[in-house]
Coordinates of C-alpha atoms (C1' of nucleotides) in Angstrom, one line a residue:
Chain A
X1 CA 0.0 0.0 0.0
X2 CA 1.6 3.2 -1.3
X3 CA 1.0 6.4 1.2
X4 CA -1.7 8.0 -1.4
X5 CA -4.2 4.4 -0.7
X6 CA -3.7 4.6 2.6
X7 CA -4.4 7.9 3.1
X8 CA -7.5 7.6 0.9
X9 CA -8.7 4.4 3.0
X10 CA -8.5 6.1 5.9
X11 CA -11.1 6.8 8.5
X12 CA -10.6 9.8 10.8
X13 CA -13.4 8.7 13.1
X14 CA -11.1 6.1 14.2
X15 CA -10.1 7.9 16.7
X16 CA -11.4 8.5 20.3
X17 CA -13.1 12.2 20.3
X18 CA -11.3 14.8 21.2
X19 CA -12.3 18.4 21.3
X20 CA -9.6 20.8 21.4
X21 CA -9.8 24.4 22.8
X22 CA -7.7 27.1 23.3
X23 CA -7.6 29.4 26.4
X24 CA -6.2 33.0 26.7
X25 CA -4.6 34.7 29.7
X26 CA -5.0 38.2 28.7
X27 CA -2.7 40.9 30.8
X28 CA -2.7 44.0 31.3
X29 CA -1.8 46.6 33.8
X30 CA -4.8 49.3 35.0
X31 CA -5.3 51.3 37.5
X32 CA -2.1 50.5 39.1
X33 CA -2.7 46.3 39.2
X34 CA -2.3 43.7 36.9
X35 CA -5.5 42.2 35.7
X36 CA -6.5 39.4 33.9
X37 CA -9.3 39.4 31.1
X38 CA -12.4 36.8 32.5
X39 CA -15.5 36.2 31.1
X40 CA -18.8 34.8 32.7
X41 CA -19.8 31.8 31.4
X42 CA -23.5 32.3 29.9
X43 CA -24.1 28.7 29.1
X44 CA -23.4 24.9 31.0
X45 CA -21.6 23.7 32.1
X46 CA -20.7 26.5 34.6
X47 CA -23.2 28.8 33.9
X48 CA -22.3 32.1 36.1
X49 CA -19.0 31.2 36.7
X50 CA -15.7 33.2 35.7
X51 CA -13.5 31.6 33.4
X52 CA -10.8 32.2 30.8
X53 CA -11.9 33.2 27.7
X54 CA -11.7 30.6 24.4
X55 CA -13.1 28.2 22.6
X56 CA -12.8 25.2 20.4
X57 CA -10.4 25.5 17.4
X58 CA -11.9 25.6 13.9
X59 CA -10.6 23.6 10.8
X60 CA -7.9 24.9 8.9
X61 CA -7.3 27.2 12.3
X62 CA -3.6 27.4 13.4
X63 CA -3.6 27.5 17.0
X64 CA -2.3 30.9 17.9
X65 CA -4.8 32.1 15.2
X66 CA -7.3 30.6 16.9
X67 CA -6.2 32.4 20.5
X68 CA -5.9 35.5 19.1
X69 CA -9.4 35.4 17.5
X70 CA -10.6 34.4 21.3
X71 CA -9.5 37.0 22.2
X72 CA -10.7 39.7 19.5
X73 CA -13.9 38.5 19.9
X74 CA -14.0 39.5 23.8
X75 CA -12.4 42.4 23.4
X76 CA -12.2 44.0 19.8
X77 CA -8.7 44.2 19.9
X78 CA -5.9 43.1 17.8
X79 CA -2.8 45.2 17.1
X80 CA 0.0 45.9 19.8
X81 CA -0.6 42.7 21.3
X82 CA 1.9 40.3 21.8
X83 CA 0.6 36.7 22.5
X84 CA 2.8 33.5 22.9
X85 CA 2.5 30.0 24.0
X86 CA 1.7 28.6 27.6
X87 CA 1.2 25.5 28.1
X88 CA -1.8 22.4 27.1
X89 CA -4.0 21.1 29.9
X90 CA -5.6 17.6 29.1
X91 CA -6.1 15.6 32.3
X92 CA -9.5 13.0 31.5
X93 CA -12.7 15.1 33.8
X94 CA -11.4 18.7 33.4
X95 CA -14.7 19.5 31.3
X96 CA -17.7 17.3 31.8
X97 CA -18.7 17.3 28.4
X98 CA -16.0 15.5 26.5
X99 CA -12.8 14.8 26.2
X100 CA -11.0 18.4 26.2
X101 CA -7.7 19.4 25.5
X102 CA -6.9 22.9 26.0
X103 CA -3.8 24.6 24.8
X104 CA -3.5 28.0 26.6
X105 CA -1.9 31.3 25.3
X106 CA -0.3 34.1 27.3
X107 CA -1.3 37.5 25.9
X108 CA 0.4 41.1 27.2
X109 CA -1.2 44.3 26.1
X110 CA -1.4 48.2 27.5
X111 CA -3.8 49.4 28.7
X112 CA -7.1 47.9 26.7
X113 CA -10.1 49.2 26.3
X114 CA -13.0 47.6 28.6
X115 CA -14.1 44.1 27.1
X116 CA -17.5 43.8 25.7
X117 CA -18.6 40.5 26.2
X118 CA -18.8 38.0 22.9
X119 CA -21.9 35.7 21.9
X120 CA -21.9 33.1 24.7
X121 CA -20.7 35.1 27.7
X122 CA -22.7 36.5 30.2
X123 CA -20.2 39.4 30.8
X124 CA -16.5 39.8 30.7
X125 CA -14.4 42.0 32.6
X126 CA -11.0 43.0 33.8
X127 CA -10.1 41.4 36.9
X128 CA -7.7 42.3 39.4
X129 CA -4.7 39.4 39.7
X130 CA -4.7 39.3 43.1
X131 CA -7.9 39.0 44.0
X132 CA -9.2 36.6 41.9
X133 CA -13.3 35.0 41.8
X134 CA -13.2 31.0 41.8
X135 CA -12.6 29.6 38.1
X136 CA -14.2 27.3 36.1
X137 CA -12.9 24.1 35.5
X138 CA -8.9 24.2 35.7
X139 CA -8.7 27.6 34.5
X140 CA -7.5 28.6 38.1
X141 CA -4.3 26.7 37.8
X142 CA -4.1 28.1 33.7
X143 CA -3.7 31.5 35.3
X144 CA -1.6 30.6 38.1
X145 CA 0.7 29.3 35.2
X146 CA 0.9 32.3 33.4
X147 CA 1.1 34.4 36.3
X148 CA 4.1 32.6 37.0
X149 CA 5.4 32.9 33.3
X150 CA 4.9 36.6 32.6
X151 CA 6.6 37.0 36.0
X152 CA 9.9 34.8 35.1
X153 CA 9.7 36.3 31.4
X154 CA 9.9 40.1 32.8
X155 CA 13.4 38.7 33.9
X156 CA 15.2 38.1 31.1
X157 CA 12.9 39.2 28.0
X158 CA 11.9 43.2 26.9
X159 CA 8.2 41.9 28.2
X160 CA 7.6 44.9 30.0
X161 CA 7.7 47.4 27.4
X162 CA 4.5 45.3 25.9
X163 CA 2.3 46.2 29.1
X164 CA 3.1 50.0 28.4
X165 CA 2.6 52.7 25.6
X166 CA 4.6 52.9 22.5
X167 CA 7.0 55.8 24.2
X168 CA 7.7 55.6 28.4
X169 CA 9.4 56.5 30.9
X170 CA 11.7 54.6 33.4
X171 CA 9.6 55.0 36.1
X172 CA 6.1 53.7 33.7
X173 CA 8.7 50.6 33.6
X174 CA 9.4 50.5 36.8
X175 CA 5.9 50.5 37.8
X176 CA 5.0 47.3 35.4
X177 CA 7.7 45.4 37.2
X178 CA 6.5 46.6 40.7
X179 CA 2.9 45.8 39.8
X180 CA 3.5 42.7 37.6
X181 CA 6.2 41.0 40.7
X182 CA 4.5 42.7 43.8
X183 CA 7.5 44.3 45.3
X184 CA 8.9 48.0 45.6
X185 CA 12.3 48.4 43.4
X186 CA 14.6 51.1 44.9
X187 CA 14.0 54.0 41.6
X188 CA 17.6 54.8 41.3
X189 CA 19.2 51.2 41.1
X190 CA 16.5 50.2 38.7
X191 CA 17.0 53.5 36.6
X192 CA 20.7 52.4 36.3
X193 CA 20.2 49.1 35.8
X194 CA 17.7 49.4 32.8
X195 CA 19.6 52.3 31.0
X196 CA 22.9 49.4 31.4
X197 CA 21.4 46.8 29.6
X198 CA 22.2 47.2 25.7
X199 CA 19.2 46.9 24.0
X200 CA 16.0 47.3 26.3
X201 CA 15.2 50.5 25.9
X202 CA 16.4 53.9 23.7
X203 CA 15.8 57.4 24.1
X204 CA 13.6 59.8 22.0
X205 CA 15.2 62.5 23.0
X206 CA 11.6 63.7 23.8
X207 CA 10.9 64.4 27.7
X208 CA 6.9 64.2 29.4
X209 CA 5.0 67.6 28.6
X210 CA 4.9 67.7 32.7
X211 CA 6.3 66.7 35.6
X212 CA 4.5 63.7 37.6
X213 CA 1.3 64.4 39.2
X214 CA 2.8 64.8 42.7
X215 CA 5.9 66.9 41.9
X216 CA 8.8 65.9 40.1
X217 CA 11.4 66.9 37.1
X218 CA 9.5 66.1 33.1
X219 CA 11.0 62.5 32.7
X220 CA 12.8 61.7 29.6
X221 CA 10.9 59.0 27.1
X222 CA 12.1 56.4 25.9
X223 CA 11.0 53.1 23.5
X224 CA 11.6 49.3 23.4
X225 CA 15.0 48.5 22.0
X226 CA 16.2 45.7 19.9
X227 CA 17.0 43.6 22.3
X228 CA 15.3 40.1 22.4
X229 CA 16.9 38.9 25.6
X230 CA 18.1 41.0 28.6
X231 CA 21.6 40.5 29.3
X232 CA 22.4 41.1 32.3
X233 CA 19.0 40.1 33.0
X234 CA 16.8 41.8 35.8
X235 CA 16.4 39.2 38.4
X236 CA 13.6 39.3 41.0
X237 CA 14.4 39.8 44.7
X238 CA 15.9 36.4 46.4
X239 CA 12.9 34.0 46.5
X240 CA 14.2 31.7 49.0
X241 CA 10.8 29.8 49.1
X242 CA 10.9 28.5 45.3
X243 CA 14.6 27.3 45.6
X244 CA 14.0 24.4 47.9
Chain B
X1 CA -32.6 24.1 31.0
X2 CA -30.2 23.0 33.9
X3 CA -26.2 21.2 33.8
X4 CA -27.8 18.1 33.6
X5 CA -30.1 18.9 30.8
X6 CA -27.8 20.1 28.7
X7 CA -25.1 17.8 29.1
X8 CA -27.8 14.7 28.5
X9 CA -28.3 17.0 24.8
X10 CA -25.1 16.9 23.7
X11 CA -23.5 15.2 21.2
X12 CA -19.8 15.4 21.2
X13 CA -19.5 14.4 16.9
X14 CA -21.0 18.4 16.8
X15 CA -17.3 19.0 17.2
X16 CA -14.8 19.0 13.9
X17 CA -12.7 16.1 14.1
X18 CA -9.3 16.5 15.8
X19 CA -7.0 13.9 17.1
X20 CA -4.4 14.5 20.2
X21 CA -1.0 12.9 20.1
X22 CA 1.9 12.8 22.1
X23 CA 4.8 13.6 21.0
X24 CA 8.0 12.8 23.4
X25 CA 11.5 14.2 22.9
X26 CA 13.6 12.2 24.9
X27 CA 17.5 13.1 25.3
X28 CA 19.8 10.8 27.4
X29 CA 23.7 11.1 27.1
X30 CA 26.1 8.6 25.6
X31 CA 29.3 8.2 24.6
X32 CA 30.1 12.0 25.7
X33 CA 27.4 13.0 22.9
X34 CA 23.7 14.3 24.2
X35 CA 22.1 11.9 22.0
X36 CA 17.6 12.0 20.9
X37 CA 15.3 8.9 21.0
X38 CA 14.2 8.5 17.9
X39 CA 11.6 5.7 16.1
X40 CA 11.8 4.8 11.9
X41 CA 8.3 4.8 10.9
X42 CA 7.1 1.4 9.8
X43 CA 3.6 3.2 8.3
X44 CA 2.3 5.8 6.3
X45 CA 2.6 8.3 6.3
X46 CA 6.5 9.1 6.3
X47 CA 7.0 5.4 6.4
X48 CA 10.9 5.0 6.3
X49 CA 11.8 8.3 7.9
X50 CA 12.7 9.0 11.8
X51 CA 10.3 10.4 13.8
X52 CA 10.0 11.0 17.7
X53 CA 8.3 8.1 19.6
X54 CA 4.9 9.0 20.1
X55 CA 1.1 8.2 19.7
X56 CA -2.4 8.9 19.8
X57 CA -3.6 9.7 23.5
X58 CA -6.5 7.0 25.0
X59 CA -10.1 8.0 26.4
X60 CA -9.3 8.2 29.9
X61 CA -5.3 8.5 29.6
X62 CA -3.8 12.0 31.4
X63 CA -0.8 13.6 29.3
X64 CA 2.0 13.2 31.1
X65 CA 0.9 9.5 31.6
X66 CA 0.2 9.2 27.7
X67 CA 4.1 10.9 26.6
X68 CA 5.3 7.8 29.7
X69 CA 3.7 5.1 28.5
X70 CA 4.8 6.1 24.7
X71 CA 8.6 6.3 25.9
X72 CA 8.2 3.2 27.7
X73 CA 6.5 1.2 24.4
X74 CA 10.1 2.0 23.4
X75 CA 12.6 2.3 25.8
X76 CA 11.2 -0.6 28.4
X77 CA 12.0 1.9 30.7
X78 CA 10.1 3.9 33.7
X79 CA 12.0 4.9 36.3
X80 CA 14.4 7.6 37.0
X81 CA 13.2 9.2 34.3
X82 CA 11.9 13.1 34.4
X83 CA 9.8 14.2 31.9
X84 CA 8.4 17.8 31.8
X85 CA 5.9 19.4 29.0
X86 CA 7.8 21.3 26.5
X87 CA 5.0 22.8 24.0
X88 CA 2.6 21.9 21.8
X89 CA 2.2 22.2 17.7
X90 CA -1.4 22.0 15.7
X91 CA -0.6 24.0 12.5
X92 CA -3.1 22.9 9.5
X93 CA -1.9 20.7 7.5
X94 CA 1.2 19.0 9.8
X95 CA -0.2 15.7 9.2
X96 CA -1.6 14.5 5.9
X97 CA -4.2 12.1 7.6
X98 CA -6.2 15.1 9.4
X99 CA -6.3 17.5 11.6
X100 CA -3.9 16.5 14.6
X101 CA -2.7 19.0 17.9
X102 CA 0.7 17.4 19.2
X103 CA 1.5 17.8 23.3
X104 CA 5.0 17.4 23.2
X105 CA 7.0 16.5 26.1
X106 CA 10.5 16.8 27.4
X107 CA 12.1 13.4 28.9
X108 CA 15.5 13.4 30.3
X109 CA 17.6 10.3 31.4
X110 CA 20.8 9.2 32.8
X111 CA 22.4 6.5 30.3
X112 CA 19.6 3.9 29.2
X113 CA 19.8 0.6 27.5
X114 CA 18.9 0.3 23.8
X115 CA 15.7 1.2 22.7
X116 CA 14.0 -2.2 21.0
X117 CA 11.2 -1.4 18.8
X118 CA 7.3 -0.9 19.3
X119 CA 4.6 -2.3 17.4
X120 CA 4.5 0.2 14.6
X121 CA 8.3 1.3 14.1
X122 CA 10.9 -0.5 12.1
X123 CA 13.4 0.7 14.2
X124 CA 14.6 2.7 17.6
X125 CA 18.1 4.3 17.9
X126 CA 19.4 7.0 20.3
X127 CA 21.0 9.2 17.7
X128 CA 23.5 12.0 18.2
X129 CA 21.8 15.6 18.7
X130 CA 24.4 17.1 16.8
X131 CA 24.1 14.8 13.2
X132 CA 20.1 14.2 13.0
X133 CA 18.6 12.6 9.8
X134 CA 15.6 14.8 8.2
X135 CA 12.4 13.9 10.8
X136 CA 9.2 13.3 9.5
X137 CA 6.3 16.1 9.8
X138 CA 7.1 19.0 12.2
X139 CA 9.1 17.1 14.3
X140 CA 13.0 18.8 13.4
X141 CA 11.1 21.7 15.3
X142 CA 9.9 20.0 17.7
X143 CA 13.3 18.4 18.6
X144 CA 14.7 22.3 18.3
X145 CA 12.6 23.4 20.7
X146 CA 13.6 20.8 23.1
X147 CA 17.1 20.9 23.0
X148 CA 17.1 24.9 23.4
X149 CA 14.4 23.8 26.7
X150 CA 17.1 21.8 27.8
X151 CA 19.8 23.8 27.1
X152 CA 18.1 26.4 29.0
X153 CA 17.4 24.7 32.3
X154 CA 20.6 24.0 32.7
X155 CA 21.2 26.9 34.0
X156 CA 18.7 27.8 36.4
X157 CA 17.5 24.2 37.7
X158 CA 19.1 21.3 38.8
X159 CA 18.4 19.2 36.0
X160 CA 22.0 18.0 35.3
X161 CA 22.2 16.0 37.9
X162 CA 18.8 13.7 35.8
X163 CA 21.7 13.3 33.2
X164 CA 24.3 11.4 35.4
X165 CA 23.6 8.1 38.3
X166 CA 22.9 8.1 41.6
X167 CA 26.3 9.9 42.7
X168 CA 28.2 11.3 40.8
X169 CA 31.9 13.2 40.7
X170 CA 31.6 17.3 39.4
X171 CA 33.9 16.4 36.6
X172 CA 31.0 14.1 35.1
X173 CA 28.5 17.2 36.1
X174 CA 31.0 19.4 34.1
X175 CA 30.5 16.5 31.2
X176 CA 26.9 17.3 31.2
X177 CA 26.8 21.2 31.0
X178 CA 29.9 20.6 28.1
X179 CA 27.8 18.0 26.4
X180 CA 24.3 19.6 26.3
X181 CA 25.9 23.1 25.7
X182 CA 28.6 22.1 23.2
X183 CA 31.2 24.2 24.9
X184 CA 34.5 23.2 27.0
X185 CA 34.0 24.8 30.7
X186 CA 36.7 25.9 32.6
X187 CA 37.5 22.7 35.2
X188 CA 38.5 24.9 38.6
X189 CA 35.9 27.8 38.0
X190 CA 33.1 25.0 37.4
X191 CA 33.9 22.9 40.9
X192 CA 33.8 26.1 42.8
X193 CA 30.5 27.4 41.1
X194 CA 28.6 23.9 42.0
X195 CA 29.9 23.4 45.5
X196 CA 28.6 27.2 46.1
X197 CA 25.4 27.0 44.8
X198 CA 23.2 26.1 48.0
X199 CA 21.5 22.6 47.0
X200 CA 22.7 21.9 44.0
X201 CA 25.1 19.1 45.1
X202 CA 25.4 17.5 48.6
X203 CA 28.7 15.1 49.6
X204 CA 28.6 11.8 50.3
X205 CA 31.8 11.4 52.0
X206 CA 32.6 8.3 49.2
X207 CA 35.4 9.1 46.4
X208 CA 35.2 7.3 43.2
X209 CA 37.4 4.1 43.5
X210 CA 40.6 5.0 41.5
X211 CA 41.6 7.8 39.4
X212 CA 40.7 9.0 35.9
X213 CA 41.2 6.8 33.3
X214 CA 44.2 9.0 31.7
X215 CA 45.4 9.5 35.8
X216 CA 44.5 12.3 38.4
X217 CA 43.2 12.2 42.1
X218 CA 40.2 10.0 43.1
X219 CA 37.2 12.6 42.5
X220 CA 35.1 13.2 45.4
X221 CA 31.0 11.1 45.1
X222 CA 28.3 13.7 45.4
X223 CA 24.8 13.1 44.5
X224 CA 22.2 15.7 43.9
X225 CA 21.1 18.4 46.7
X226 CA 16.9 19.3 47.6
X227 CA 17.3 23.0 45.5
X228 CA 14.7 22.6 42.7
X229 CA 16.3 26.2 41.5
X230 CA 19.8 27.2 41.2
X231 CA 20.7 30.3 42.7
X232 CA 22.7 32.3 41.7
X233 CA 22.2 30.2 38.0
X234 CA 24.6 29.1 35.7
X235 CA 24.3 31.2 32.9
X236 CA 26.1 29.6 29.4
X237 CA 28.7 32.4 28.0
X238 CA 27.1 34.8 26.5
X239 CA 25.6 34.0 23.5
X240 CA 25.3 37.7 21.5
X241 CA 23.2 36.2 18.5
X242 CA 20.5 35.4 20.7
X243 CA 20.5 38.8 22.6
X244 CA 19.8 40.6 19.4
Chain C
dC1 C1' 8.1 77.1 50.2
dT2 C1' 7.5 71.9 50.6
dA3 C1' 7.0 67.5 48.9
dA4 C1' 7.8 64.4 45.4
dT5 C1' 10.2 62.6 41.6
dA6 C1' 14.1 62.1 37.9
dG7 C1' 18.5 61.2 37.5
dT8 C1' 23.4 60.6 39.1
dG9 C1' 27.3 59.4 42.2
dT10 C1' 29.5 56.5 45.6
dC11 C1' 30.5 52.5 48.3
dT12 C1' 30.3 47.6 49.6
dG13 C1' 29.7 42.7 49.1
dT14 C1' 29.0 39.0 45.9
dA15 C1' 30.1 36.6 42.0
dA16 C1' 32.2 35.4 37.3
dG17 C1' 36.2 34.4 34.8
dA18 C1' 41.2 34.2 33.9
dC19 C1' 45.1 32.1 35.6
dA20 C1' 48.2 29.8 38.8
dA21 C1' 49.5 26.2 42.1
dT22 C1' 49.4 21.8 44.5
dA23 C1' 48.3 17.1 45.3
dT24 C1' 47.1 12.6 43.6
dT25 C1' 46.8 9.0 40.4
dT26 C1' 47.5 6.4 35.8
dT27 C1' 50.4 4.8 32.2
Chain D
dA1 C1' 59.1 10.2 35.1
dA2 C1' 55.3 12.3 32.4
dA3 C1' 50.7 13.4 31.8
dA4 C1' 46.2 14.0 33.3
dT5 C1' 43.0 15.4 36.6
dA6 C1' 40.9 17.1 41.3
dT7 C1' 40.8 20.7 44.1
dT8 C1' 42.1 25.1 46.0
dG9 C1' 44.0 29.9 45.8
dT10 C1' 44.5 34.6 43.9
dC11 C1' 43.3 38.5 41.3
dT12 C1' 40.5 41.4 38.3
dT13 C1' 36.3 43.0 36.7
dA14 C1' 31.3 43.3 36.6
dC15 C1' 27.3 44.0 38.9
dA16 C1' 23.5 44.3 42.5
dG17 C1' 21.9 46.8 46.3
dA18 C1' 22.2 50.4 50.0
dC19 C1' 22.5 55.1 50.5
dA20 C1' 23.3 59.9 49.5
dC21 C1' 22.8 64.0 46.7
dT22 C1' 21.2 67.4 43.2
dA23 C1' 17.9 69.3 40.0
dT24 C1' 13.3 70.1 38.6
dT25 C1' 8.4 70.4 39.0
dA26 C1' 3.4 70.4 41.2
dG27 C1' 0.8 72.3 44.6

DNA sequence: CTAATAGTGTCTGTAAGACAATATTTT
DNA sequence: AAAATATTGTCTTACAGACACTATTAG
């Protein structure tokens, strides 16, 4: 049998069903905290409860396609977001319908505008990271996951500059690390720091039309630089609790 | 209508036909050469070629217990083996038969007997990472992504010590980093980085039982500490391609 | 004026990397 | 004896973090 016969004499119902999905967790920083996008489920299973948003993939749909029409349709937004790979989530139970495999996406965005809700959601909103409703399904432990990831990535990667306008200053930076890790970074070290690293940012030459709200020199602007990786990278305060 | 209702309504063929595989790249070293599992397809499609070992997942069957049972169809092996989720792959079109989503997985191991076949493969070989035939479907990129995982966690887990027995000496830890980086580390510099890192490596008061094989000292036994993060990391030299 | 913030300077401790030195073992 | 290897020592440079200081702007 020559690979065109078998190919024609074969039977893709064969196969066990299983329904593939993909999940989004959308970030962005507002009013000073890093949120999450969630939308209410409007239908069972789960009807009421907060979840990620997604859905099943469609033929001929590549998979990061397929997350970043998710998300579009939740929020209306497509340009300046940056969306990458998180991890797939397939353990037998996790949706009481069927088989489901979901393959999750990190997304990282500015400031968005609110979310109107798409066809099947009862509502969909920013939530705050840190004080999160109960999920449905596993979609607790998806965001955990990419809590954890967008926090390791801020690390070593330019990631920050996604969660912030296209020009910034230092201290707009210094805020997304504060917010996005939880911590207060001393502003004159982290000033330094960033300006050492070839690559993560370059100057404008343009300066804020006004000092900050509270007082304060115009801060110079600045935009993401070329770099890909940060080297020296930025490394969180000691964690000694995730070492052991 | 109510969770039950609906869920007694639906009919799980509504869904577009998908299958889920299992895809495992597993990377073991031998012979001083990090070295890739791989399988020589006895079927169509790609009959002939080399593939990673890998399979459709069964109703009931969790991931990570799918990509293990895979590996041990054939390896014959189990234990001591760590295996981690690397990515997964679902681009239109990457298999002729349908539409399939591939969950990857990363498996490490310290030097393992010859593979022997499984049901469907003409052959199994452990093949150098550095001279790899042409793979069949996406799986070159899969196996790329893998080795640059591995590659990566080097540096800031533990995950050398999977590579290497029980106990071990640091010049066979040195082995590893040179083997899965490709690079020749500096023998004094290396032994003091490991024995500083806190829980990377604890003594066991043994010494190997003669010398090197070209002569030197007995070596010191250590086998691997409780850190599951390495801190401060070892970073690989700076790689400015990458940065860029 | 006072408070707040941007940006720079200085100092200290830790760590990375180059290089050297010594002791031990094989051939 | 010669060569290889394990292990430790020394020195230089880079960098993170603490702290201090100046300049600029809002209120």
């Amino acid at each position: 049998m020559d690979e065109s016969e078998f190919l024609a004499g074969y039977d893709p119902r064969d196969f066990p069903p299983v329904a593939v999905t993909v999940d989004v967790v959308a970030l962005t920083i507002r009013e000073n905290a890093l949120r999450v996008l969630l939308v209410e489920r409007g239908e069972p299973p789960q009807a009421g409860r907060w979840a990620l948003p997604g859905g099943f993939i469609r033929p001929g749909e590549d998979l990061p396609e397929a997350a970043a029409r998710e998300l579009a349709e939740e929020t209306g937004l497509t340009p300046r977001v940056h969306i990458e790979q998180l991890a797939s989530y397939g353990a037998p139970g996790r949706d009481p319908r069927m088989r489901v495999v979901s393959i999750s996406y990190l997304a990282f965005a500015p400031d968005l505008p609110d979310p109107r809700p798409g066809s099947d959601a009862a509502d969909a909103a920013w939530h705050r990271a840190d004080r999160l409703p109960a999920l449905a399904f596993d979609h607790g432990r998806i965001l955990a996951d990419g809590l954890e990831r967008a926090r390791a990535k801020l690390e070593y990667t330019p990631l920050a500059t996604a969660f912030v306008g296209e020009t910034f200053t230092i201290s707009e930076l210094r805020g997304v690390y504060e917010t996005v890790w939880g911590v207060v970074l001393h502003a004159g070290n982290f000033h330094r720091k960033v300006l050492s690293v070839p690559g993560f940012v370059e100057g404008t030459g343009e300066t804020t039309e006004s000092g900050g709200a509270r007082g304060g020199p115009r801060a110079k602007l600045y935009r993401a630089g070329d770099a890909r990786l940060l080297h020296p990278a930025l490394l969180r305060p000691a964690r000694e609790e995730e070492i052991r």
